[in-house]
Short mmCIF file of C-alpha atoms in Angstrom, two decimals:
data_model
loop_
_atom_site.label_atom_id
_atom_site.label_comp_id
_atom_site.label_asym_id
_atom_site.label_seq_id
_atom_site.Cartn_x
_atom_site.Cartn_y
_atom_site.Cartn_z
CA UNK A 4 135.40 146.95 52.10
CA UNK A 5 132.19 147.36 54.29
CA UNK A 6 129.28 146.11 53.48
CA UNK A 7 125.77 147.53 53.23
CA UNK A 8 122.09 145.48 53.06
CA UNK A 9 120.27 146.16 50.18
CA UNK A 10 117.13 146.55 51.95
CA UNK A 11 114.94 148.68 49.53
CA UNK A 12 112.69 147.07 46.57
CA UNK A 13 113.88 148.44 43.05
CA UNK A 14 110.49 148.72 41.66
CA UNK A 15 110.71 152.48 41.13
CA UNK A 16 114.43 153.05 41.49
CA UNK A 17 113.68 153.73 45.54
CA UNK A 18 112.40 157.24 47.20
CA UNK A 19 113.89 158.97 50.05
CA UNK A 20 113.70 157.63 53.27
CA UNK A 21 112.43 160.35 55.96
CA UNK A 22 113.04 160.39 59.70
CA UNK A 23 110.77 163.72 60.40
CA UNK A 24 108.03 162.83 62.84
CA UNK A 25 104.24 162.31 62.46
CA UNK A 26 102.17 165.27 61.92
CA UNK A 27 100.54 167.30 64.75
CA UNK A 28 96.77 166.71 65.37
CA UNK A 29 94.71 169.75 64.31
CA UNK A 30 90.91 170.74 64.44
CA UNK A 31 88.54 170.66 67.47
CA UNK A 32 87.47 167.05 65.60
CA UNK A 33 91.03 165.52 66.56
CA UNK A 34 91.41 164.81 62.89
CA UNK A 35 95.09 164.41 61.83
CA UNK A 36 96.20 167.24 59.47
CA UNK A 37 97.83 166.19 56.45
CA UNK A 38 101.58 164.75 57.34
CA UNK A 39 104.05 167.27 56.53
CA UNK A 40 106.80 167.39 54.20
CA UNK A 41 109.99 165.89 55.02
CA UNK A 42 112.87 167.89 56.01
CA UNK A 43 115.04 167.49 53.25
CA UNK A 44 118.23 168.03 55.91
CA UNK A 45 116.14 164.63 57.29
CA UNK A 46 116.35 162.70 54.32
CA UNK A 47 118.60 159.57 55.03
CA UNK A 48 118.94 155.94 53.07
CA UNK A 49 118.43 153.47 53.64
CA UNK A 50 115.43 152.26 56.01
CA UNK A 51 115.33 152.10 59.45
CA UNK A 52 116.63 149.91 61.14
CA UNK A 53 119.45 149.51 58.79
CA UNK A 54 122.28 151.83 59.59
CA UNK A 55 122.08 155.40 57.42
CA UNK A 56 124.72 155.04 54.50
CA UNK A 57 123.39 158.24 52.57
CA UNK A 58 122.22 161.44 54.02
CA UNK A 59 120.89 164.56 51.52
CA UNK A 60 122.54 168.10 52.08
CA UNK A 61 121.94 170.93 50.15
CA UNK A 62 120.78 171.67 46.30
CA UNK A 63 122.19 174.35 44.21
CA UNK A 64 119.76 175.71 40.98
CA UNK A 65 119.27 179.40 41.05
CA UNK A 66 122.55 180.87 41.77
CA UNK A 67 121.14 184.03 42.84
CA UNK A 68 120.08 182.27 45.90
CA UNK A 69 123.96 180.98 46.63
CA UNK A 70 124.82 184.47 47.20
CA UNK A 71 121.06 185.44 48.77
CA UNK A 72 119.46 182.02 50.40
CA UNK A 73 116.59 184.44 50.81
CA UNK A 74 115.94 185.72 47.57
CA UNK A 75 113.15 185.46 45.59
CA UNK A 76 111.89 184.20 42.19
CA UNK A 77 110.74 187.25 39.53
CA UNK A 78 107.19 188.47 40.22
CA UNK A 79 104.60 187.71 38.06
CA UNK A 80 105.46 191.38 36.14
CA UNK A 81 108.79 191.06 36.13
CA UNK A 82 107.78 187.80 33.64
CA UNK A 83 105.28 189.77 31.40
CA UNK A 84 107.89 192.78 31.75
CA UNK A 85 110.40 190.54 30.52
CA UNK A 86 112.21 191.78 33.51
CA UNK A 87 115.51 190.13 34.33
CA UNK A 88 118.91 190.91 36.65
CA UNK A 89 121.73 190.09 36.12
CA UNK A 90 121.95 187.65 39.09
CA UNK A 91 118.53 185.44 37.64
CA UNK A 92 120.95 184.83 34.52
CA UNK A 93 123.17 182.62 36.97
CA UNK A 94 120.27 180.05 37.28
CA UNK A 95 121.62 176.37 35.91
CA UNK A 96 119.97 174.82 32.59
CA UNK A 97 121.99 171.88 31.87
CA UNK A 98 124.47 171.21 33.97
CA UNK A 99 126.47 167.99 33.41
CA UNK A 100 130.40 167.60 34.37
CA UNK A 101 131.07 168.52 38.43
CA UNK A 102 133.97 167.95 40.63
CA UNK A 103 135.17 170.11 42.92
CA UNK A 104 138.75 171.72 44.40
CA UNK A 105 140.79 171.34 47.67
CA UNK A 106 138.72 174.51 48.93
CA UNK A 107 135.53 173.42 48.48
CA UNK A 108 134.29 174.71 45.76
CA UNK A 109 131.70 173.30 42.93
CA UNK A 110 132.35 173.66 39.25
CA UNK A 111 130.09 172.54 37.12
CA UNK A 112 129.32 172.75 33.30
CA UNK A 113 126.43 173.69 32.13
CA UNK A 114 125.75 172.42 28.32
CA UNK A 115 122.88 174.91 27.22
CA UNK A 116 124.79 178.21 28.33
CA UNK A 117 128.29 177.25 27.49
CA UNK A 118 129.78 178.04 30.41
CA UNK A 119 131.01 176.19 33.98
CA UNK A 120 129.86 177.87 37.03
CA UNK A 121 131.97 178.02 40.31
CA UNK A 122 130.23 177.70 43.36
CA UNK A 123 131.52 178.30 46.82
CA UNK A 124 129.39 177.15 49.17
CA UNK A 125 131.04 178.88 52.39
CA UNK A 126 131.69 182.39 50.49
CA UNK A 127 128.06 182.53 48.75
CA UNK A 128 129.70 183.45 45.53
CA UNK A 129 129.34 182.76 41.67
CA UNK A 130 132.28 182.30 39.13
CA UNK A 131 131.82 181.71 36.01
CA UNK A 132 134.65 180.17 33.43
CA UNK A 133 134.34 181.16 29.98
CA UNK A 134 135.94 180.66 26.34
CA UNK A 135 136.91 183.32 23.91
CA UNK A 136 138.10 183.22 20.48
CA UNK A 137 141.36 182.02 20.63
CA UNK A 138 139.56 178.58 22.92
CA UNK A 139 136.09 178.97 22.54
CA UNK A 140 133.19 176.49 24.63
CA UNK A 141 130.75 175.25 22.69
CA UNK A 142 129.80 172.22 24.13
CA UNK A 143 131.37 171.93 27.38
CA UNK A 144 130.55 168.50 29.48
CA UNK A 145 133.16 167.35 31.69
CA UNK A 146 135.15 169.15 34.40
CA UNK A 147 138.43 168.04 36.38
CA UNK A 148 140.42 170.53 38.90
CA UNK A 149 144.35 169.77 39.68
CA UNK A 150 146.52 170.36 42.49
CA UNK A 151 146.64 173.94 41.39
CA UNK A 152 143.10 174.79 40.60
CA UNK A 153 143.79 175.33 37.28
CA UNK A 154 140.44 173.85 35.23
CA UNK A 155 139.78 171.27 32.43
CA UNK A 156 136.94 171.34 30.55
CA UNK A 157 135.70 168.85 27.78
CA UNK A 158 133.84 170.11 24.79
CA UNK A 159 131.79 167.67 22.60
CA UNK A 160 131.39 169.87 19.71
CA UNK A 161 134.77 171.10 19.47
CA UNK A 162 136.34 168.00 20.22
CA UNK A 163 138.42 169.02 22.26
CA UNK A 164 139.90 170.12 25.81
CA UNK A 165 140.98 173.66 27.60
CA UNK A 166 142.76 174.12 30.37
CA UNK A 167 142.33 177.23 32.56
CA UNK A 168 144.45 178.84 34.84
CA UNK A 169 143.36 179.28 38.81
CA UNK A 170 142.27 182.65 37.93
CA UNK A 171 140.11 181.74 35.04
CA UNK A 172 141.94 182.71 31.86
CA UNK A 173 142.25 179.78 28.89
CA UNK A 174 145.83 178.88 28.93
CA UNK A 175 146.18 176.16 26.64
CA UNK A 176 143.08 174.32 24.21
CA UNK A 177 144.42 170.67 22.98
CA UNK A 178 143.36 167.73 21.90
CA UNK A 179 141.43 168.59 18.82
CA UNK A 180 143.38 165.75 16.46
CA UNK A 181 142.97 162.93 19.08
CA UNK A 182 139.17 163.01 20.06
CA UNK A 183 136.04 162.40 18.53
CA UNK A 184 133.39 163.74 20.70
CA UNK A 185 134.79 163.84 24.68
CA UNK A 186 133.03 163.67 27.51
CA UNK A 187 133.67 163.13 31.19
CA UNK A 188 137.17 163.02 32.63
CA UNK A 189 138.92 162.78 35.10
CA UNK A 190 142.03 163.47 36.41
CA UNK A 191 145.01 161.11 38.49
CA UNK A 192 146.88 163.74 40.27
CA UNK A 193 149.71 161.73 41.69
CA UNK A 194 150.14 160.44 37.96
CA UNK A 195 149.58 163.76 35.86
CA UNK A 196 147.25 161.73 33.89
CA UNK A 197 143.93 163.21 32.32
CA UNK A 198 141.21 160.58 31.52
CA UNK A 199 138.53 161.42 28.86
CA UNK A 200 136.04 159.03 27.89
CA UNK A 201 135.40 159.44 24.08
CA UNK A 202 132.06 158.56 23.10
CA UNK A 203 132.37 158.90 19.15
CA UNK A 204 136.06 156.58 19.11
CA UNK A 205 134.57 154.49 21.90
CA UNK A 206 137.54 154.58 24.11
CA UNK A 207 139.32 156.32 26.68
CA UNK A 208 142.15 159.03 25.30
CA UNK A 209 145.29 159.77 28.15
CA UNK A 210 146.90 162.85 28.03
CA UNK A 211 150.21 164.22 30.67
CA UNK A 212 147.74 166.98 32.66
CA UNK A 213 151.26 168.98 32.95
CA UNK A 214 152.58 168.79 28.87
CA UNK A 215 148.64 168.74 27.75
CA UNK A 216 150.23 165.49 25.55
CA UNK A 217 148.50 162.42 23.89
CA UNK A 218 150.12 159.36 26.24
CA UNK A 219 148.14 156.65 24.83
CA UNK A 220 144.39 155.73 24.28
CA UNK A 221 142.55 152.37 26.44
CA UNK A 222 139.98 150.50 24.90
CA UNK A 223 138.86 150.08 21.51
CA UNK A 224 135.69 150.05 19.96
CA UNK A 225 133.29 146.74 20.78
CA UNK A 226 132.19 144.62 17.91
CA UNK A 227 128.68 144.42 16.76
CA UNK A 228 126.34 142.42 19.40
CA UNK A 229 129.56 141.60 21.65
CA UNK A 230 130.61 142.52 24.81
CA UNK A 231 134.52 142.13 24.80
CA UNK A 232 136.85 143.12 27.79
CA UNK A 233 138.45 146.49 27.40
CA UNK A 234 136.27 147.09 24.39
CA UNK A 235 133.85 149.90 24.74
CA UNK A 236 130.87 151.51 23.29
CA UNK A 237 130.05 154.84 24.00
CA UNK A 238 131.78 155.71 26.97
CA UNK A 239 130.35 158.81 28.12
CA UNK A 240 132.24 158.80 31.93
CA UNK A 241 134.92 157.87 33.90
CA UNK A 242 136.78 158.22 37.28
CA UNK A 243 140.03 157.07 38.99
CA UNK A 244 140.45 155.88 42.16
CA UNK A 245 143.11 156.58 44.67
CA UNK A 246 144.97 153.69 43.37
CA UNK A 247 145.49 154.77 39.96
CA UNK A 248 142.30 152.45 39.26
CA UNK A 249 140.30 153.54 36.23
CA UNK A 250 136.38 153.03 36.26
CA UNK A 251 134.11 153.21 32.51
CA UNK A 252 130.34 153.89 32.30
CA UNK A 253 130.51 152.08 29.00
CA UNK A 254 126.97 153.42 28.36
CA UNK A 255 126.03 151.53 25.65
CA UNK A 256 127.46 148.16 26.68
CA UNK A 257 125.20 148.90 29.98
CA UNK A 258 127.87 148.31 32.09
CA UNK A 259 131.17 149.36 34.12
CA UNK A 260 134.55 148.47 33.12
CA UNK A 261 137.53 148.68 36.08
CA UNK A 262 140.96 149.13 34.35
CA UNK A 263 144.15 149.63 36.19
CA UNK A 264 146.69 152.62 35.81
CA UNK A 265 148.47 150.79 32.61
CA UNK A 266 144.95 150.26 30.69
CA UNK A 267 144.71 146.67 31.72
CA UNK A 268 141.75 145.37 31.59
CA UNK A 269 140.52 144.09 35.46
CA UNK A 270 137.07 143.30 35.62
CA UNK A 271 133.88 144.41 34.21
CA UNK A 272 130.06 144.41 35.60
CA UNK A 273 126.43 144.91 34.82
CA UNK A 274 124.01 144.01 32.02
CA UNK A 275 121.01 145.53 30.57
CA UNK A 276 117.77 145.48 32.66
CA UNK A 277 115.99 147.13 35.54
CA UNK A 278 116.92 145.15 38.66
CA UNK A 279 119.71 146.05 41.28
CA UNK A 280 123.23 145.80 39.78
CA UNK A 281 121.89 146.53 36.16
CA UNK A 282 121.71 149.49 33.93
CA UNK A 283 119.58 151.60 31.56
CA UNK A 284 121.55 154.04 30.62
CA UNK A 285 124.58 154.69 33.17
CA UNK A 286 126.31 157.92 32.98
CA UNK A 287 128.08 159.76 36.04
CA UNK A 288 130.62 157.32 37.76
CA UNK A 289 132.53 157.70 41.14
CA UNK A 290 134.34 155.88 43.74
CA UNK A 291 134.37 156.67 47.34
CA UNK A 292 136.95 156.01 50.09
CA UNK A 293 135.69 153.06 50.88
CA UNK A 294 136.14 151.61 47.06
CA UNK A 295 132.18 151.64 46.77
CA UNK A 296 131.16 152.23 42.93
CA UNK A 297 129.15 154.50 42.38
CA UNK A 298 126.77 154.61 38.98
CA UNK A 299 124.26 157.33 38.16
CA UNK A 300 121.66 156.08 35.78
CA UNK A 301 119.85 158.65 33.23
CA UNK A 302 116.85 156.53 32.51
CA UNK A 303 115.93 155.41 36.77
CA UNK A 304 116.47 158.52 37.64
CA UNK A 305 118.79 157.09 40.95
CA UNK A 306 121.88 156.54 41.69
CA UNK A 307 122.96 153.12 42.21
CA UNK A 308 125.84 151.98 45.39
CA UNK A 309 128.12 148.87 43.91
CA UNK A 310 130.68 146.95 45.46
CA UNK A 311 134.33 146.99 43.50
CA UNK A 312 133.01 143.62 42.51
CA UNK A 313 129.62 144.75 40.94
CA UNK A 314 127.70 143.40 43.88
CA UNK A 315 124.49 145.66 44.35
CA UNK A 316 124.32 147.63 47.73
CA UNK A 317 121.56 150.26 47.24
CA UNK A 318 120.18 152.76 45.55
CA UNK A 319 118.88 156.47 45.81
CA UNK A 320 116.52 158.47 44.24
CA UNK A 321 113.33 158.05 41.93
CA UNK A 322 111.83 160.27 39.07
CA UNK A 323 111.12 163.61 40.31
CA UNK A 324 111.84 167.18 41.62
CA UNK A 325 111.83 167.29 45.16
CA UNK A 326 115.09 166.54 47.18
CA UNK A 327 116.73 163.37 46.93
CA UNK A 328 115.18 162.74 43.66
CA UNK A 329 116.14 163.14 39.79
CA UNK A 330 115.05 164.21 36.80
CA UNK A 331 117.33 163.18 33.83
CA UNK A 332 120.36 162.65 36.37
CA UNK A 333 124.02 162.83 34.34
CA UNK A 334 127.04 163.82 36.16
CA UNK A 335 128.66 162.02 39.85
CA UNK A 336 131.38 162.96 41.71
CA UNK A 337 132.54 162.38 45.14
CA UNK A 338 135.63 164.02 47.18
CA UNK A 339 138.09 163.49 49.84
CA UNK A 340 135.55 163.88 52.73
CA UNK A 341 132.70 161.50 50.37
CA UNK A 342 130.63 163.85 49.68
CA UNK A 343 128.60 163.23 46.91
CA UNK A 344 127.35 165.77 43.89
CA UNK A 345 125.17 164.94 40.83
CA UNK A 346 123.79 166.86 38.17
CA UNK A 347 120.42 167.07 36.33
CA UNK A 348 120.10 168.01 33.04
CA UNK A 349 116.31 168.74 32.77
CA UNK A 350 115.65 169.75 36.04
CA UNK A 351 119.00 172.61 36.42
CA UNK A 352 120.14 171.65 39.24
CA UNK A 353 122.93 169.91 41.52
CA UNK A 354 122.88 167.91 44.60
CA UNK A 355 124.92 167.14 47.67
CA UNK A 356 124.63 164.31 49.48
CA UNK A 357 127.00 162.70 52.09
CA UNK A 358 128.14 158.62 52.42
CA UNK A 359 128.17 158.11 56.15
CA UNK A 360 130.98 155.55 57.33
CA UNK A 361 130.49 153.58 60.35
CA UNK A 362 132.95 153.01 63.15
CA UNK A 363 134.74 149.77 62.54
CA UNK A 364 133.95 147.22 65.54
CA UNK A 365 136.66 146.00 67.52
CA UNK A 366 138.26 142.74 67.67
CA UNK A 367 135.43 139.60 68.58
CA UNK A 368 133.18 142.24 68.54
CA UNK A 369 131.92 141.62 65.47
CA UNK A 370 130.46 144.24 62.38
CA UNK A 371 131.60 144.77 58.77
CA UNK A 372 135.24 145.42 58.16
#
């Protein structure tokens, strides 16, 4: 695994890192104008002269702009009107769950409207994946595509989990007698395994992704005040790695627990607290190519960059609106080519950001490996 330097101070969670240039003089005085804005396409972390690891890309919150990068909010009298069309309905509340599929293509589900939206980036187009009364949504909160682009969504209220076909019809709706309130899952495609993390039963339900069956449940629920291995409490996400490795934001343990393909427990990191390598409140979980763990935290507002050992590497993102930066972050994801989505949940919106690998060094050359 390569390693990074953890060269930020975790104060405030860490801001963006710019590389725009210094503003232009202006004024006959020579007085320096105000220094621009940062080019969010410019927004890189960490410092100079550390190698970039992290580089912003694009944010997605009114969907009318997917389709139209050039449209506009509603006017002042379209507001008082109560004016609306049918594309400004698109706009993201809550989004939480996101992964994406072999083509590209974002789906995320947003909690307040009941609905996961499909976004395709190259296409500028909006789907949108719906229940109806035979498999309704009430809740929905975690997402996971297969092979075959047909869609799983958790819902929390309903306890339960739909499947829908690649061209958006509810095919099956299971689950409801195994879970107490699911959340995030994720899916092994080279095992036909489904992984939900159950908040309410503290523990992580299995299910065949092809039979929509109950294989087994990892974890059980952690004692009062204790801490046990391959106990849990309140999971709220999880992810699998290449290698059939499972990873656990066991939220309210404040920590991440690794088990492999079997439900064995491996190893287990973080504590409670605010410096590098601990948690608040961790929530969206990913792994990238690299085996770097990845841990989005609700209460810094960041994300934080962890070795498969827990060792801290770095973190991104503060409090805040502008790009780069958080407000009530929840859901983490991260594909075949590392690129890197979150969601907030008070802010509407998802992110993209991409984990830039650097060129291993040749031999007695020296560099990371």
């Amino acid at each position: 695994m390569k390693k990074f330097i953890f060269a930020l101070s975790f104060g405030l969670m860490l801001s963006a890192v710019s590389i725009a240039g210094d503003a232009k003089t202006a004024g006959k005085s020579g007085a320096k104008a105000a220094p621009a804005p940062p080019n969010p396409a410019d927004l890189i972390w960490p410092l100079s002269p550390d190698p970039p690891r992290i580089r912003w890309v694009s944010a997605y919150s009114d969907m009318a702009k997917v389709k139209n990068p050039a449209a506009k909010k509603s006017s002042w009298m379209d507001k008082v009107t109560g004016t609306k069309t049918a594309e400004e309905k698109l706009e993201l509340r809550k989004p939480y769950g996101i992964t994406t599929d072999a083509r590209g293509r974002i789906y995320t589900a947003d909690t307040e409207l009941k609905v996961v939206f499909i976004i395709d980036p190259v296409a500028k187009t909006v789907e949108r994946r719906e229940g109806n009364s035979r498999a309704p949504l009430a809740l929905p909160v975690g997402v996971a595509v297969d092979a075959e682009d047909r869609l799983f969504v958790s819902d929390a209220e309903l306890h339960s989990l739909i499947c829908f076909s690649a061209s958006g019809q509810p095919i099956s709706r299971f689950g409801t007698t195994n879970l107490g309130r699911p959340g995030g899952i994720a899916l092994d495609r080279a095992r036909n395994r489904l992984y939900v993390a159950d908040a309410k039963e503290s523990r992580i339900a299995v299910f065949d992704s092809v039979s929509m069956k109950l294989l087994a449940y990892y974890g059980s629920p952690s004692k009062p005040g204790k801490r046990d291995n391959g106990t849990f409490l309140a999971p709220t996400n999880v992810a699998v790695d290449s290698k059939g490795m499972i990873y656990v934001a066991d939220t309210w343990n404040y920590r991440v627990q690794i088990l492999d393909a079997d439900g064995k427990f491996v190893r287990a990191f973080g504590a409670q607290g605010d410096r590098p390598g601990e948690f608040i409140r961790p929530k969206g979980i990913a792994v990238d190519s690299e085996g770097h763990v990845y841990v989005a935290d609700a209460e810094f507002n960041n994300f934080q960059v962890l070795t498969a050992e827990g060792q801290p590497l770095l973190a991104v993102g503060t409090l805040g609106s502008d790009p780069g930066q958080f407000a009530l972050i929840a859901g983490l994801y991260i594909d075949a080519k590392d690129q890197i989505y979150t969601t907030e949940m008070f802010k509407g919106r998802v992110q993209m950001f991409q984990y830039i690998r650097q060129p291993a060094m040749g031999p007695g050359k020296g560099g990371d490996h």
